[in-house]
CSV table of C-alpha atoms in Angstrom, one decimal:
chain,number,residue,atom,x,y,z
A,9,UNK,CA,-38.6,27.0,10.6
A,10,UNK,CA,-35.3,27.9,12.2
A,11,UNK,CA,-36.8,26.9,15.8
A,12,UNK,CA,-37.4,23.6,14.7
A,13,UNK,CA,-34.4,22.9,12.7
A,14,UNK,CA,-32.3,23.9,16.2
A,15,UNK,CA,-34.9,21.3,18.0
A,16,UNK,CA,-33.9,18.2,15.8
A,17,UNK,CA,-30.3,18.8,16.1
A,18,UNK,CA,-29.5,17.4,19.3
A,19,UNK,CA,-31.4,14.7,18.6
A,20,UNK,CA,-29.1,13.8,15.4
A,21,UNK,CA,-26.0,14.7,17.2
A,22,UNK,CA,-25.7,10.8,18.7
A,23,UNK,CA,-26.4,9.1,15.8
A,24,UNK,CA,-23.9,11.2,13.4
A,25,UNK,CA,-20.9,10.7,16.6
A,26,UNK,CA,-21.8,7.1,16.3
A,27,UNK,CA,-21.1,7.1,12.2
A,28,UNK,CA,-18.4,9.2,12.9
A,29,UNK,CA,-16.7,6.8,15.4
A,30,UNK,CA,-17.1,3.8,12.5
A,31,UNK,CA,-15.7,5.5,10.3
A,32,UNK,CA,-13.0,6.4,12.2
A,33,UNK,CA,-12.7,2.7,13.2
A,34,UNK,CA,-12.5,2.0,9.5
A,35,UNK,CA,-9.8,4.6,8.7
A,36,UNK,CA,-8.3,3.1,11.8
A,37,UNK,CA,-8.6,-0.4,10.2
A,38,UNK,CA,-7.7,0.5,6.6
A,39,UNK,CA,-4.6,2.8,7.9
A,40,UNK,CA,-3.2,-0.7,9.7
A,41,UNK,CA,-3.4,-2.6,6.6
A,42,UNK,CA,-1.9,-0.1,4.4
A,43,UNK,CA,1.1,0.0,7.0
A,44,UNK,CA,1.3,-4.2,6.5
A,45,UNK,CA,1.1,-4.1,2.7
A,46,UNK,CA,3.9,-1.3,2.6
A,47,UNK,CA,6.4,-3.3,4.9
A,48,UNK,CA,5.3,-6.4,2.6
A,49,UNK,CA,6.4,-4.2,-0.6
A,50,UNK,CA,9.7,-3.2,1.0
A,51,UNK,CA,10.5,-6.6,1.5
A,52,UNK,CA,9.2,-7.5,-1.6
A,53,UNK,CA,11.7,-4.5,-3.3
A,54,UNK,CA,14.5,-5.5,-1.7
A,55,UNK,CA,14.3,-9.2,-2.7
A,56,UNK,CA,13.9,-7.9,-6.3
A,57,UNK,CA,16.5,-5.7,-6.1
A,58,UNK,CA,18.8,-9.0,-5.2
A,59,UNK,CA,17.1,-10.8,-7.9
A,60,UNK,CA,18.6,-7.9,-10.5
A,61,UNK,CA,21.8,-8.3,-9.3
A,62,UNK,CA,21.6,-12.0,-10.2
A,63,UNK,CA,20.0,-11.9,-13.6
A,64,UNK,CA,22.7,-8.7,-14.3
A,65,UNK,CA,25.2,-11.6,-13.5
A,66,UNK,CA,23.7,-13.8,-15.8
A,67,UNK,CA,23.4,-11.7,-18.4
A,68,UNK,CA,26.9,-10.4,-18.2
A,69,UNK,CA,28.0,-14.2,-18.1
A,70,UNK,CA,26.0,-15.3,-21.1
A,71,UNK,CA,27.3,-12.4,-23.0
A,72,UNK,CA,31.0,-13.4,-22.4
A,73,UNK,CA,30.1,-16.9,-23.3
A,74,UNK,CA,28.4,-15.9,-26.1
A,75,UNK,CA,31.4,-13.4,-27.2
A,76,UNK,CA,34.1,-15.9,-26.8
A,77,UNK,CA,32.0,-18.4,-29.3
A,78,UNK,CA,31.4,-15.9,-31.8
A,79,UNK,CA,35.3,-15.1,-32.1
A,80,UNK,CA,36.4,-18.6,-31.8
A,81,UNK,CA,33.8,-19.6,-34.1
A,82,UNK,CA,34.8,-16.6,-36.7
């Protein structure tokens, strides 16, 4: 049993490099496009961290509007 489960290994060892080497080529492949969607979401992040800023403004702004009415009103 042991003879001829040493026989058949050779024969396996160029099919299971081959899987081996597509999988690597798909780590390879998947590694690449995580590295482009994570410099997308830092560009993304820093164009909503300027969008804060401007609806911080807003909100500030509108709350000074609103403020002024409310004692000019009262």
């Amino acid at each position: 049993s042991t003879s001829s489960r040493l026989s058949t290994v050779p024969s396996q060892k160029p099919r299971q490099l081959s899987h081996l080497h597509s999988q690597l080529a798909q780590l390879t492949a998947h590694v690449s496009d995580m590295e482009n969607l994570l410099r997308m979401t830092a560009v993304q992040a820093e164009s909503m961290r300027g969008l804060g800023g401007y609806v911080g403004g807003m909100f500030m702004a509108s709350s000074k509007v609103l403020g002024e009415e409310t004692i000019s009103g009262g």
